[in-house]
XYZ file of C-alpha atoms in Angstrom:
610
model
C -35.681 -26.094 -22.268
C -35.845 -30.257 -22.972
C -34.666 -32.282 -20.212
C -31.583 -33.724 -20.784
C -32.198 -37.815 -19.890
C -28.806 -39.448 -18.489
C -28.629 -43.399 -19.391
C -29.893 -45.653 -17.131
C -27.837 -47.288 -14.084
C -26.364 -44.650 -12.076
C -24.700 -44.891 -8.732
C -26.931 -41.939 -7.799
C -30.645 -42.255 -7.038
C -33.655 -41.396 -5.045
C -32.291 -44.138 -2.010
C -28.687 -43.072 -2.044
C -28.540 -39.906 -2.530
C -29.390 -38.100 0.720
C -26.325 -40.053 2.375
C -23.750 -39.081 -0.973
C -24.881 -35.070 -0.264
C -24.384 -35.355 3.715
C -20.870 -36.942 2.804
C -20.099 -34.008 0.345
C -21.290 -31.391 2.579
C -19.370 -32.590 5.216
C -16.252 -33.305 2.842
C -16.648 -30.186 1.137
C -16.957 -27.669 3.975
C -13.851 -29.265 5.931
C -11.686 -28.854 2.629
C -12.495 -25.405 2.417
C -11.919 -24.545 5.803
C -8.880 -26.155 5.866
C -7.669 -24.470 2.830
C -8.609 -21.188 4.228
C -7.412 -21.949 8.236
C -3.317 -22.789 6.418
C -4.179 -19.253 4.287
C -4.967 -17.351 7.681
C -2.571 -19.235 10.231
C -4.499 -17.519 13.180
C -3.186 -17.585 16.325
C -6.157 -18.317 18.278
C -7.095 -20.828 21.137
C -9.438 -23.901 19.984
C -12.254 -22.638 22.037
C -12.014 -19.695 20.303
C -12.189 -20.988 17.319
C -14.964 -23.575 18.151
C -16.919 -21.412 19.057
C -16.877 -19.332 15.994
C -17.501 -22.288 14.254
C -20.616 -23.101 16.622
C -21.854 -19.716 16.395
C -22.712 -20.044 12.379
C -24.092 -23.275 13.591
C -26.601 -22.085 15.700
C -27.539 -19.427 13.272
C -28.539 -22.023 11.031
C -30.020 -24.124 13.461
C -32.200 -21.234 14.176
C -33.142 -20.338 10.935
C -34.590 -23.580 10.438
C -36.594 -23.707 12.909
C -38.398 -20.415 12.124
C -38.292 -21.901 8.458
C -42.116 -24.097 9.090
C -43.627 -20.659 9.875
C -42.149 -18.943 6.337
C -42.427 -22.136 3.724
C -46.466 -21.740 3.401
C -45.669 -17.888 2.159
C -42.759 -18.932 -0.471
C -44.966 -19.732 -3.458
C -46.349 -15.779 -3.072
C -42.493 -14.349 -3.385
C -40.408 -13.711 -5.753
C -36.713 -15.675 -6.209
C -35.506 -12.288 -5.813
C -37.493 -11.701 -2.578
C -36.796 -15.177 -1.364
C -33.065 -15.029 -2.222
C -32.681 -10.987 -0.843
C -35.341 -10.975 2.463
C -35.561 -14.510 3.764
C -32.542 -15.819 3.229
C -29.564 -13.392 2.932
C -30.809 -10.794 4.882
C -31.246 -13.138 8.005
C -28.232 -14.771 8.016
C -26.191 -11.797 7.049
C -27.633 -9.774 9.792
C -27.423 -12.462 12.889
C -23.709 -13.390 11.499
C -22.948 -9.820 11.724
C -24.044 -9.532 15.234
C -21.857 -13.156 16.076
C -19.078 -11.563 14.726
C -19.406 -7.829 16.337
C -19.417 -10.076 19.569
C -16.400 -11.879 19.380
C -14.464 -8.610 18.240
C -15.588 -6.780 21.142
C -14.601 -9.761 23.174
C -10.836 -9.755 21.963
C -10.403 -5.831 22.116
C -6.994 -4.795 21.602
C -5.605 -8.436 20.523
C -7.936 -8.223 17.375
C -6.573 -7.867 13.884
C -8.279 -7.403 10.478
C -6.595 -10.998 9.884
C -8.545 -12.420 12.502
C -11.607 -11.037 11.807
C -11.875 -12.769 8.266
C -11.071 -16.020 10.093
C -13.768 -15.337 12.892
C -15.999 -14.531 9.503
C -14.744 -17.456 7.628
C -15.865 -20.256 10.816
C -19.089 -18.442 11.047
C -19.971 -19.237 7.028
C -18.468 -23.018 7.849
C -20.784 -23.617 10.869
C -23.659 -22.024 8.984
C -22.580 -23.753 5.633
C -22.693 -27.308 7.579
C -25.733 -27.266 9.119
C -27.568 -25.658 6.455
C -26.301 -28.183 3.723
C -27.003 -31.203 6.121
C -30.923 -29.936 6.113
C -30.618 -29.630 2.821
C -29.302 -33.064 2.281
C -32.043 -34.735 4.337
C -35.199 -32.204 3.812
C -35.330 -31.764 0.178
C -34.785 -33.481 -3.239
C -35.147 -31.053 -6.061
C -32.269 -29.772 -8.007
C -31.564 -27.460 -6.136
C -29.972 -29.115 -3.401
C -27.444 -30.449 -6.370
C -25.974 -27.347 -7.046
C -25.650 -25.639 -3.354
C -23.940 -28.850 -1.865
C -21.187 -27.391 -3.261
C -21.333 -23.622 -4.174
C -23.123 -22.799 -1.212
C -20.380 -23.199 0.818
C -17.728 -21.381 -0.855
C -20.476 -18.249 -0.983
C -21.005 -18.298 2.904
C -17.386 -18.378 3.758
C -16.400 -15.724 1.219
C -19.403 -13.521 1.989
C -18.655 -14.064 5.695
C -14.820 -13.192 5.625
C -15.334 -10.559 3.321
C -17.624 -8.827 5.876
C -14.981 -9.779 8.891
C -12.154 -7.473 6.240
C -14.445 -4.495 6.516
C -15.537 -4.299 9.878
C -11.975 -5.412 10.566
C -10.951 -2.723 9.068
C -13.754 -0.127 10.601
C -12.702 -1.253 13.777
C -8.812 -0.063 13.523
C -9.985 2.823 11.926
C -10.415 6.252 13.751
C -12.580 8.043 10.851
C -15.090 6.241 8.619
C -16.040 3.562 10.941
C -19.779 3.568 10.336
C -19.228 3.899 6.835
C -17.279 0.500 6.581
C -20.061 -0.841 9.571
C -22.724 -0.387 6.844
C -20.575 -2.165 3.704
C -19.806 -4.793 6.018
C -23.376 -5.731 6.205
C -24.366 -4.895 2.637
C -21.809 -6.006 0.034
C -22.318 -9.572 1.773
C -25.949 -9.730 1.922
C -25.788 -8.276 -1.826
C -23.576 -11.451 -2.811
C -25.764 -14.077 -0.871
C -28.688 -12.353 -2.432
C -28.031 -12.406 -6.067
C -26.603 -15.761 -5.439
C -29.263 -17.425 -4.122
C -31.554 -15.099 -6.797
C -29.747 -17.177 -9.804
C -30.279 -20.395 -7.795
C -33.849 -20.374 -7.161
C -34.514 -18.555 -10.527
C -32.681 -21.527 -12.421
C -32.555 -21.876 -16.440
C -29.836 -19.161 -17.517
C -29.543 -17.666 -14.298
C -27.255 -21.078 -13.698
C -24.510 -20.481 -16.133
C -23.735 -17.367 -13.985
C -22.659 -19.320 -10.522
C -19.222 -19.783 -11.457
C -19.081 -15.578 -11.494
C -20.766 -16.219 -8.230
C -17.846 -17.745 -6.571
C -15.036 -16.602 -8.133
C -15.316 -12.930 -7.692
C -15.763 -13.461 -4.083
C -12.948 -16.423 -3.930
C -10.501 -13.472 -4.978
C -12.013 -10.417 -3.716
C -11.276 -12.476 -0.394
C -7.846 -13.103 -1.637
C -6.572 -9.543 -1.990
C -8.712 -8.694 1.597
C -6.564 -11.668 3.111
C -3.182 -10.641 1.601
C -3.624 -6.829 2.526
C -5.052 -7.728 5.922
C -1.763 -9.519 6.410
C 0.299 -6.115 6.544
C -1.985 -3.876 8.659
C -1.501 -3.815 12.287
C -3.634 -4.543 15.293
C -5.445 -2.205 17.414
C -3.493 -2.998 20.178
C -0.297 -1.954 18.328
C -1.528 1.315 17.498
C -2.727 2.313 20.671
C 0.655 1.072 22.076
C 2.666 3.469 19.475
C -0.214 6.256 20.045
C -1.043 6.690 16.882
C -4.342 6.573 14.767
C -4.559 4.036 11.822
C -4.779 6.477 9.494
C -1.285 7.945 10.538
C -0.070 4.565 10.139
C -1.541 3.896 6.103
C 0.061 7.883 6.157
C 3.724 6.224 6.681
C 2.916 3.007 4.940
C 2.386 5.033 1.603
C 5.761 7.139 1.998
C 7.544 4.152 0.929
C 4.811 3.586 -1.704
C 5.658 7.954 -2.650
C 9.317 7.018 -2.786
C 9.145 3.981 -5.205
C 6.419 5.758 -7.272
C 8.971 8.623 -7.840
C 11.954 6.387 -8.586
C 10.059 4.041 -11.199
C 8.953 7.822 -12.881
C 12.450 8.339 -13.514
C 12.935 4.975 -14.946
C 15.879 3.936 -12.442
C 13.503 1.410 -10.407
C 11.527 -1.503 -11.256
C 8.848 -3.101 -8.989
C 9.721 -6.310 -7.713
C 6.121 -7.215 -5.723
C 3.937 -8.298 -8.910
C 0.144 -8.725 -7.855
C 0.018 -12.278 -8.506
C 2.218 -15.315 -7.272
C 2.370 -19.053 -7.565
C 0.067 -20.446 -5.468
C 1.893 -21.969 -1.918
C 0.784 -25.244 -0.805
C 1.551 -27.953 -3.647
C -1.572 -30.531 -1.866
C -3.706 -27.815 -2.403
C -2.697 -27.033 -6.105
C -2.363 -30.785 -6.787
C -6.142 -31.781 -5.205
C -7.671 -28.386 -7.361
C -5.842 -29.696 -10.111
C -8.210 -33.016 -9.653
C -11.064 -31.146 -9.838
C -10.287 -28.777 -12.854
C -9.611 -32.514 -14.829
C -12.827 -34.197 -14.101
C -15.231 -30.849 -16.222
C -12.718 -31.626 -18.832
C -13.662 -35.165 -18.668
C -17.060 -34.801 -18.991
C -16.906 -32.754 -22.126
C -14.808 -34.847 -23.726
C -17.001 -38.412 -22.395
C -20.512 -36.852 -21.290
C -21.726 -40.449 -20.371
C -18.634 -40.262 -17.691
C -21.570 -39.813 -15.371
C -24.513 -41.680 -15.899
C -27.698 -40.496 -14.080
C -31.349 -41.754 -13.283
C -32.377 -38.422 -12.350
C -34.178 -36.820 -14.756
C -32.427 -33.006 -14.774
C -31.696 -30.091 -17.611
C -29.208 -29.898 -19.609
C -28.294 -26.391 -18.384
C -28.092 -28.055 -14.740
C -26.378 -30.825 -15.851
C -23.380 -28.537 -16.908
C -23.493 -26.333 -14.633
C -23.306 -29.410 -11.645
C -20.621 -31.602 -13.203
C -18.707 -29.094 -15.315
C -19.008 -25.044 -14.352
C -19.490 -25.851 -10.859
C -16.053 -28.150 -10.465
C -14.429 -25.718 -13.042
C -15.354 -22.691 -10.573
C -14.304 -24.712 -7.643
C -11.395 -25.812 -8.627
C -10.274 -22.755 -9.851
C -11.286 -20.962 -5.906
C -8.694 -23.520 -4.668
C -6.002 -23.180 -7.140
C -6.335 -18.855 -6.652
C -6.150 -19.101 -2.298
C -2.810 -17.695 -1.576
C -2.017 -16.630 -5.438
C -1.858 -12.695 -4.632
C 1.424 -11.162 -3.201
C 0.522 -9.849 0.173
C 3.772 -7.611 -0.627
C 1.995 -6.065 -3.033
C 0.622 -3.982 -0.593
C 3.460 -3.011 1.148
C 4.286 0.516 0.509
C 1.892 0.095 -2.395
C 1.052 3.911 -3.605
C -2.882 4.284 -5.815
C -2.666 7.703 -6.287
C 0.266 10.233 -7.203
C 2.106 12.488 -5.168
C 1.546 15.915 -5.555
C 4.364 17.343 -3.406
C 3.730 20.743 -0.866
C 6.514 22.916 -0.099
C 6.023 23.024 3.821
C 8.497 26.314 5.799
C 8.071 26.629 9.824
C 8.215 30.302 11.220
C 9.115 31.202 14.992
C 7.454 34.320 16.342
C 9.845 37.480 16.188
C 11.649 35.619 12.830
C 10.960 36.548 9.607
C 12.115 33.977 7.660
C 11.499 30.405 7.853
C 13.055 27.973 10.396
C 12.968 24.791 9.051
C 11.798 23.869 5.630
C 10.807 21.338 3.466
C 8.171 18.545 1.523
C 5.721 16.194 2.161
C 3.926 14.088 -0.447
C 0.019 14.567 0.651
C -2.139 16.803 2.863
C -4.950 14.466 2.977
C -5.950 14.802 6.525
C -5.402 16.336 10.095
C -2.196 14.274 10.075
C 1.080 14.784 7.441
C 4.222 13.163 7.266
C 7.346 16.037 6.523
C 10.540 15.032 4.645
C 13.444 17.495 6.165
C 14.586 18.506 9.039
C 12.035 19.777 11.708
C 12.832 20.639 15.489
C 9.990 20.757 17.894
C 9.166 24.500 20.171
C 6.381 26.227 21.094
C 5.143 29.234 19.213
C 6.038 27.924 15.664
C 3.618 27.561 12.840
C 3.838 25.358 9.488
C 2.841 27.164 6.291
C 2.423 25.197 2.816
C 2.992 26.302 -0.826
C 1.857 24.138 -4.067
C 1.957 25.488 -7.485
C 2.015 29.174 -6.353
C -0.135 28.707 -4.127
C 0.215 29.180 0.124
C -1.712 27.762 3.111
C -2.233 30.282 5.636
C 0.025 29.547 8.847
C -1.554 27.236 11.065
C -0.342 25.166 14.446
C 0.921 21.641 14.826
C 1.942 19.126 16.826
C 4.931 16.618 16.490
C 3.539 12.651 17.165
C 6.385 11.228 18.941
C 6.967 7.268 16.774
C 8.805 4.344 18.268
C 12.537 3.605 16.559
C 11.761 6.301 14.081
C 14.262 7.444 11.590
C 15.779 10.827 10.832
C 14.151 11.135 6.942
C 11.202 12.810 8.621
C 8.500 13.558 11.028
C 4.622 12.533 11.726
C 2.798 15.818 13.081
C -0.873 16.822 13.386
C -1.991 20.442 12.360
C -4.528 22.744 13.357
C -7.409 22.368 10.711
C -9.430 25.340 12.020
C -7.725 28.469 11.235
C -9.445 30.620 8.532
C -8.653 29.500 5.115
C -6.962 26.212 5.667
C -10.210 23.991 4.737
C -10.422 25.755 1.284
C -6.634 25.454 0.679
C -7.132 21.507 0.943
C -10.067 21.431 -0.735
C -7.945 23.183 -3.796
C -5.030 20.540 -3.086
C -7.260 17.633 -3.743
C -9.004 19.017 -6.403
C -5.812 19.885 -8.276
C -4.138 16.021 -7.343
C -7.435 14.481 -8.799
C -7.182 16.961 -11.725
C -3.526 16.419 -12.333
C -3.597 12.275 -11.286
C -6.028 11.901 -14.236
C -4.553 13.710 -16.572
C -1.227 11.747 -15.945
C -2.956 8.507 -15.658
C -4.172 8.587 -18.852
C -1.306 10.400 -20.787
C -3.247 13.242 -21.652
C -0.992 16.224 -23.848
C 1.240 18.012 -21.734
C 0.716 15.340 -18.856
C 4.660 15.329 -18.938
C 4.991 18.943 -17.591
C 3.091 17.616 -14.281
C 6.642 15.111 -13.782
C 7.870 18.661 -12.425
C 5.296 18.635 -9.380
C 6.840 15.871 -7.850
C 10.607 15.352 -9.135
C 12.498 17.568 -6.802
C 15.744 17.421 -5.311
C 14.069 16.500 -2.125
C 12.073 13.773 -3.462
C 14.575 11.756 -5.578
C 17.319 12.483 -2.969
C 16.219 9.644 -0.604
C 19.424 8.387 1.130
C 19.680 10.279 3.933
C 22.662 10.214 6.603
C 23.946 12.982 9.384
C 27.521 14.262 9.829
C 29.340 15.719 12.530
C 31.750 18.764 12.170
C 34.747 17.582 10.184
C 33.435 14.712 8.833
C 34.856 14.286 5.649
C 32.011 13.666 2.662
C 33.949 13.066 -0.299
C 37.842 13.463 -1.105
C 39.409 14.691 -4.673
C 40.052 11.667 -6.589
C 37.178 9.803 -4.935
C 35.134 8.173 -7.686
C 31.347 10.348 -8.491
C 28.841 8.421 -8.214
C 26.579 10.134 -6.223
C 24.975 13.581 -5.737
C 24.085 15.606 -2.581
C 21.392 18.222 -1.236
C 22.061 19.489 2.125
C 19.112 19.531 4.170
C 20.874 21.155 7.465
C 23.821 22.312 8.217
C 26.829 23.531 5.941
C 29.648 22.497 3.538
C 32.634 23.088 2.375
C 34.256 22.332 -0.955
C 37.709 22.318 -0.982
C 40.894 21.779 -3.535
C 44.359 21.209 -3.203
C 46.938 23.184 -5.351
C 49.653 21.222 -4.165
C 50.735 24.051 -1.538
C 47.343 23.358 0.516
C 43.712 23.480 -0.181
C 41.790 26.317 -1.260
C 38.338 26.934 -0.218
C 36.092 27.036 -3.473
C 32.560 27.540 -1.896
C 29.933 26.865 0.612
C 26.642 24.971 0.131
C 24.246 25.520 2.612
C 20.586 24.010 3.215
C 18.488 24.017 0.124
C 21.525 23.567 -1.975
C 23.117 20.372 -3.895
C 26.736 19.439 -4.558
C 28.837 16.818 -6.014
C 27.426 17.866 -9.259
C 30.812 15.978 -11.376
C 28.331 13.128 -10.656
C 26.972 13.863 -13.842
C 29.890 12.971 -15.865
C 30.383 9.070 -15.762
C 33.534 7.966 -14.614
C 34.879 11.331 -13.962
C 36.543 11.128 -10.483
C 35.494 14.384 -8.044
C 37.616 17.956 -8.789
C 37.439 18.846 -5.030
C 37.554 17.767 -1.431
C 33.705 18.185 0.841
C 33.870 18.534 4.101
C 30.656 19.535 6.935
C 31.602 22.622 8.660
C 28.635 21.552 11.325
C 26.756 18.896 12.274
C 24.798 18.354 8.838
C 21.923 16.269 7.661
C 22.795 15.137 3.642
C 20.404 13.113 1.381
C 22.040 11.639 -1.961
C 21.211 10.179 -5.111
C 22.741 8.420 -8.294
C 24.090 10.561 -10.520
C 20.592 8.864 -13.139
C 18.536 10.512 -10.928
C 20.352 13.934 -11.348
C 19.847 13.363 -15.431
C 16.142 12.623 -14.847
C 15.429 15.579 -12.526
C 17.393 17.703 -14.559
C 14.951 16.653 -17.787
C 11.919 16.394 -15.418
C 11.913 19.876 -14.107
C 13.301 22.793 -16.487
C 13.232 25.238 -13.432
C 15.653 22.824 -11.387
C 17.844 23.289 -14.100
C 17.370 26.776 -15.045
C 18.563 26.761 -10.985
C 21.289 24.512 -11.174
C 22.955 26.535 -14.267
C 23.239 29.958 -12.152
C 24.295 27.744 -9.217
C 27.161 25.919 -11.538
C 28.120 29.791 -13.217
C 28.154 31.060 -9.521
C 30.427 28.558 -8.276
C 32.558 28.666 -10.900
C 32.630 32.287 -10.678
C 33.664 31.750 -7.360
C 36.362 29.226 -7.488
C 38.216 31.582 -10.676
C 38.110 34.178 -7.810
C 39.484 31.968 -5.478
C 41.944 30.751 -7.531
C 43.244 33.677 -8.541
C 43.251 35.206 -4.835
C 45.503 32.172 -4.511
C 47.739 32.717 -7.151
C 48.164 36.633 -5.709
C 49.098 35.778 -2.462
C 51.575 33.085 -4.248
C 53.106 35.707 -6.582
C 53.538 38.281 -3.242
C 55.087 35.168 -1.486
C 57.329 34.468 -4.248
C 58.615 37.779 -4.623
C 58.999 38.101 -0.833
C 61.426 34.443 -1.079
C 62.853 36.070 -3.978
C 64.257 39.238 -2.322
C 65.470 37.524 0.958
C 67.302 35.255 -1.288
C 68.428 37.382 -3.368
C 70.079 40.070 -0.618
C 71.175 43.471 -0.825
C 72.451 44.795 -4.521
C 75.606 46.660 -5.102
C 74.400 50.121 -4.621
C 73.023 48.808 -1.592
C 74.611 50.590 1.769
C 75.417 48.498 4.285
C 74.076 50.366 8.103
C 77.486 50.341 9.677
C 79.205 52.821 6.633
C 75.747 55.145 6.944
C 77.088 55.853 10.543
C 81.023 56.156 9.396
């Protein structure tokens, strides 16, 4: 490619230059770890974090000094084996082991969050030195284009590789797994980055794809590190992380369901404005001065004599890129991630037997059986020599034991508890389970035909019924007249439905567990026909009367249910009603004859004895 020649007189040549790149790579790794340190707001001690800091330093200090013993081989390799084996995979591996160390130095006090911003310091210290060698070693073109990019590449790299061992580290299964990706999604990105670099020509154009990707990969690892907990917490609640992601996706199940039946909107969008107006307003200055130089390309004359390609890429992708990583730190929503559900539920049927009892104890749902741990919607209560038997689509579990996990300040609406993975059987049922939620997620996902009959596997009464509250004998649920908003499904306990005839109530009907009432919710504005009342201590969930409509359209057997239920209770109330008017029409005649007295043919006693 010709060289592109820049007019004479520029502020930047051969004498000056070497002082210009120290001040930039000093300027430019402080504004990046300053932009990064607001983004994290760790809560560490300045030794700690000086000596993160120090530790990249060293690294690099090291590196170069083993770097006179390596620079005769470099004209025999490859960019790509330059880029991949002497300079990512060294640097990578020793900032791995820095990091490793100052996690198992913080034990329980370390979080996912403060991993990154051990990972982040390490790339700044490394960054710093490595850019002031740079500045004062060499003078080829290359040095133009890391002064800058570099940096943002070893911080990114480094804190994305802080997220997963972070993240290994809370973890109780697939530790090693994350151990490895820690290590090689990093070194990948510092190899293929320094690959284009030393490769040059067209390779250049792609170093904005180079930064960005990481910049907000790094993002959404910052914003979801910000709502997982630390080890310490877990161990204090005795609980494994995975048990905790289990009840950080029930609220993710919940929402999911609602938005199905159109009644919910999400109000965490991925994306937010940017916090911190200095930062937008300084990345704002950079994203104007690319602009500027397409518009006026003699903006910034040079005496160096460099491509055209490089030329671009220096003074209008690279500030582009950059300014664009500045304006993006903080833009995604870390409560996005709260509750945030990536797969859909598929909901089991779960029933509890007692030895000597035929039928089931307890009963109920959860929304996954994804591990040894589940979290169960309805009413459980803990004794020994009970097993937990599951049922999807027709299909049953075979019994197997359990444990209930005890959880700090948690609520009634359910239970964690850890089964008994062993028994014969079990592994294959859960192997069918998530074969059939992979099967049925996809074809949902995409909207395949018939994808709307799958709405039925996971709107149920127990699933859209998500206001849940307990009652006490007597305690009055509704009264006749009372506005109907709202619909009920008793998940302990009993009820009954009552009406006054205006000479004292009449009971209509019972609902017991499994069962819903209030079903005059369905007709808008309608005020209710009859009085509920618990006839024991009772555990109700309720919904809006929408939610009734959508379940109703959702799941044809639900209503197919809730028809004989309706015919039965009305069945029952006709009887009741005309029991009532029976024992009316016997008390009436009863009033009727002692009013009335004896007749005229009627004998008094004393002239039967005369």
């Amino acid at each position: 490619m010709a060289e592109f020649k820049p007019p004479p007189g520029s502020i930047l040549n051969r004498r000056t230059m070497p002082s210009l790149e120290l001040a930039a790579a000093l300027v430019t790794c402080l504004i990046f770890y300053a932009v990064y340190y607001s983004r994290l707001g760790m809560v560490r001690t300045f030794v700690a974090v000086a000596e993160a800091f120090l530790a990249g330093a060293v690294i690099a200090i090291g590196l170069l000094l083993l770097s006179p013993y390596t620079s005769d081989r470099l004209e025999l390799l490859t960019p790509a084996s330059q880029g991949f084996l002497l300079a990512a995979f060294p640097e990578k591996l020793l900032g791995l082991i820095a990091l490793v160390y100052m996690m198992i130095r913080d034990r329980n006090e370390m979080s996912v969050l403060n991993t990154i911003g051990y990972g982040i310091l390490i790339g700044a210290g490394f960054s710093f030195v490595e850019n002031i060698a740079y500045a004062w070693i060499y003078g080829s073109q290359i040095v133009y284009l890391r002064l800058f990019s570099s940096v943002s590449m070893h911080l990114t790299s480094m804190g994305l590789m802080g997220f997963l061992l972070g993240l290994g580290y809370i973890r109780q299964r697939k530790r090693w797994l994350l151990a490895v990706l820690s290590f090689i999604i990093p070194f990948l990105l510092h190899g293929i980055f320094d690959f284009s670099i030393l490769s040059g020509g067209k390779w250049n154009f792609t170093i904005p794809a180079h930064i960005l990707i990481p910049v907000f990969a790094l993002e959404a690892a910052i914003s979801r590190s910000q709502t997982l907990p630390r080890k310490g917490d877990l161990q204090r609640d005795g609980i494994w992380f995975e048990e905790w992601a289990l009840l950080d996706r029930q609220r993710g199940y919940e929402k999911w369901i609602l938005r199905s039946t159109d009644q919910t909107r999400s109000t965490a969008p991925f994306l937010r404005l940017p916090p911190g107006p200095a930062k937008n307003a300084f990345a704002l200055c950079i994203l104007v001065l690319p602009i500027l130089i397409l518009i006026e390309p003699e903006l910034i004359p040079l005496t160096v004599n460099i491509t055209y390609s490089m030329y671009l890429s220096l003074f209008v992708l690279l500030p582009a890129s950059i300014g664009v990583s500045i304006l993006s730190i903080g833009s995604v929503n870390p409560n996005f991630f709260k509750g945030r559900l990536l797969r859909i539920p598929i909901v089991l049927d779960w029933e509890v037997f007692e030895e000597g009892i035929p039928a089931p104890v307890n009963s109920g749902i959860s929304y996954e059986l994804s591990g040894a741990s589940l979290y169960l919607r309805g009413n459980l209560e803990e004794s020994e020599n009970r097993t937990i038997q599951f049922r999807f689509d027709r299909i049953a579990s075979p019994a197997v034991n359990f444990g209930i996990v005890k959880l700090a300040g948690n609520s009634d609406s359910g239970q964690l508890i850890r089964i008994d993975r062993t028994a014969a059987g079990f592994s294959a049922f859960q192997r069918r389970y998530r074969a059939r939620r992979l099967l049925w997620g996809l074809f949902y996902f995409f909207h395949f035909p018939g994808s709307e009959g799958f709405r039925k596997l996971f709107i149920k009464p127990r699933t859209i019924t998500q206001t849940r509250r307990t009652y006490q004998p007597g305690d009055v649920v509704f009264l006749e007249g009372d506005p109907a908003r709202r619909f009920y499904l008793v998940e302990k306990g009993k009820v009954q439905i009552l009406r006054d005839t205006g000479t004292g109530p009449v009971a209509l009907s019972t609902v017991e567990e499994g069962e819903i009432f209030g079903e005059m919710a369905l007709v808008h504005g309608e005020e209710r026909s009859a009085t509920a009342i618990c006839m024991t201590e009772t555990i109700l969930s309720s919904a809006l009367s929408d939610h009734l409509e959508s379940l109703i359209e959702a799941n044809p057997e639900f209503a197919s249910t809730l028809i004989r239920t309706l015919v039965k209770r009305l069945i029952h109330s006709e009887e009741a009603f005309l029991e009532k008017l029976r024992s009316l029409e016997v008390e009436d005649k009863g009033q009727w004859l002692h009013k009335e007295g004896p007749g005229e043919n009627h004998i008094p006693d004393e002239e039967k004895g005369s």
